[in-house]
Short mmCIF file of C-alpha atoms in Angstrom, two decimals:
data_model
loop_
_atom_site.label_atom_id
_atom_site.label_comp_id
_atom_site.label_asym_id
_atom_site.label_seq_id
_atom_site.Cartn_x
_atom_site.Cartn_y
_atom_site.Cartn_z
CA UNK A 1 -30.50 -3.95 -3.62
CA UNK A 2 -30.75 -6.89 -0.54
CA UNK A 3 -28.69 -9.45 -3.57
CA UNK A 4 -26.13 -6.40 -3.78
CA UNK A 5 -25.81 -5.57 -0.57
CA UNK A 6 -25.50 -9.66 0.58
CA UNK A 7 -22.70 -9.76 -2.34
CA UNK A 8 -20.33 -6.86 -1.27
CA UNK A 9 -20.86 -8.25 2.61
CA UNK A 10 -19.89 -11.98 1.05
CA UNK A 11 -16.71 -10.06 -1.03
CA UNK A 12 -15.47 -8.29 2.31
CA UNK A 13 -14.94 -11.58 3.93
CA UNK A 14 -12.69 -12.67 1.68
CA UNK A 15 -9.04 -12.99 1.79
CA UNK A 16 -8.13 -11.49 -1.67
CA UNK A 17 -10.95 -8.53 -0.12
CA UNK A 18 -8.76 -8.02 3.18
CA UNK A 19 -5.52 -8.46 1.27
CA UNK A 20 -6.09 -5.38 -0.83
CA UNK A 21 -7.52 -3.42 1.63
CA UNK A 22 -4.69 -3.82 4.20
CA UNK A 23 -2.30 -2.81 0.66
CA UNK A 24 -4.21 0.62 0.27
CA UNK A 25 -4.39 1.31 3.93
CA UNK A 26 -0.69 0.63 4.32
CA UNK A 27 0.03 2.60 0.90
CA UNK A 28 -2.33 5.21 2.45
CA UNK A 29 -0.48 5.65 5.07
CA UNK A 30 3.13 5.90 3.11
CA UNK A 31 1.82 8.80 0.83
CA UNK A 32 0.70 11.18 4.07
CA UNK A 33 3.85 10.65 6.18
CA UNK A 34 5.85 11.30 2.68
CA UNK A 35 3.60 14.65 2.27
CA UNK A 36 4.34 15.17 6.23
CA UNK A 37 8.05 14.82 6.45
CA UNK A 38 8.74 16.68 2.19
CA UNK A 39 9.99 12.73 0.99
CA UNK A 40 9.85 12.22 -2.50
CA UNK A 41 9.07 8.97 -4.65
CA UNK A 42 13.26 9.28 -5.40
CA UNK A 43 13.95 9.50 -2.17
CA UNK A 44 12.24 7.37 -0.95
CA UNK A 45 13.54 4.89 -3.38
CA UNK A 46 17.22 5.81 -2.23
CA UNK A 47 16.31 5.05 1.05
CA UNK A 48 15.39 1.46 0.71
CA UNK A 49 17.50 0.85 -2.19
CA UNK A 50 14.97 0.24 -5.05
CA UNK A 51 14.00 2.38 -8.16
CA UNK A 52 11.73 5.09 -7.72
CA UNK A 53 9.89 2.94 -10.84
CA UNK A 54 9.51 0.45 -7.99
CA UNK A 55 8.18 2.83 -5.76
CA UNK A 56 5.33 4.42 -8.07
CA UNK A 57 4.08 0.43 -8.63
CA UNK A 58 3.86 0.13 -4.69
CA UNK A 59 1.73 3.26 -4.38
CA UNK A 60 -0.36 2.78 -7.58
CA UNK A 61 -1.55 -0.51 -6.33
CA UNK A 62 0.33 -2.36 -9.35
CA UNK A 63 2.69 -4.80 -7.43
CA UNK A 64 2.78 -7.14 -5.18
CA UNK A 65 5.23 -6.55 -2.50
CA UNK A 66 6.76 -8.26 0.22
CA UNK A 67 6.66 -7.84 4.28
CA UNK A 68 10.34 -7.35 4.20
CA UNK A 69 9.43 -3.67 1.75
CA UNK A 70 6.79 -2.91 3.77
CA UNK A 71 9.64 -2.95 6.80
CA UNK A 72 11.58 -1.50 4.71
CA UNK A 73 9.78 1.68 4.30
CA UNK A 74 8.49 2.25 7.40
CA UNK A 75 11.85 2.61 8.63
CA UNK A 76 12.65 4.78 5.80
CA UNK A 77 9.91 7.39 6.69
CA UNK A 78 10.66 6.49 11.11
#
């Protein structure tokens, strides 16, 4: 359990680790203020001028996307 435990605290110091987890907080975040203010994947989509396609990739986890869409979306949802 000590070799596990000294293996996920090595893993959460690295930069792929904190990359990911700053993606899910941020995506996180998107899904509750679209529950909050009734925006839909489409609408969302519309509002930034990508596919709603695009969209479900960003909140699945399954693309990489850019600071410019992360901008881009949180002025979308204010």
């Amino acid at each position: 359990q000590a070799d596990l435990q000294s293996m996920l605290a090595k893993a959460r110091q690295t930069h792929v680790y904190k990359l990911e987890t700053a993606k899910v907080e941020f995506t996180e975040g998107v899904v509750t203020l679209m529950e909050s203010r009734g925006i839909t994947q489409s609408e969302l989509a519309k509002r930034i001028g990508a596919s709603p396609a695009y969209i479900t990739k960003i909140l699945r986890g399954s693309t990489n996307f850019t600071l410019d869409t992360m901008v881009k979306i949180a002025t979308a949802l204010e």
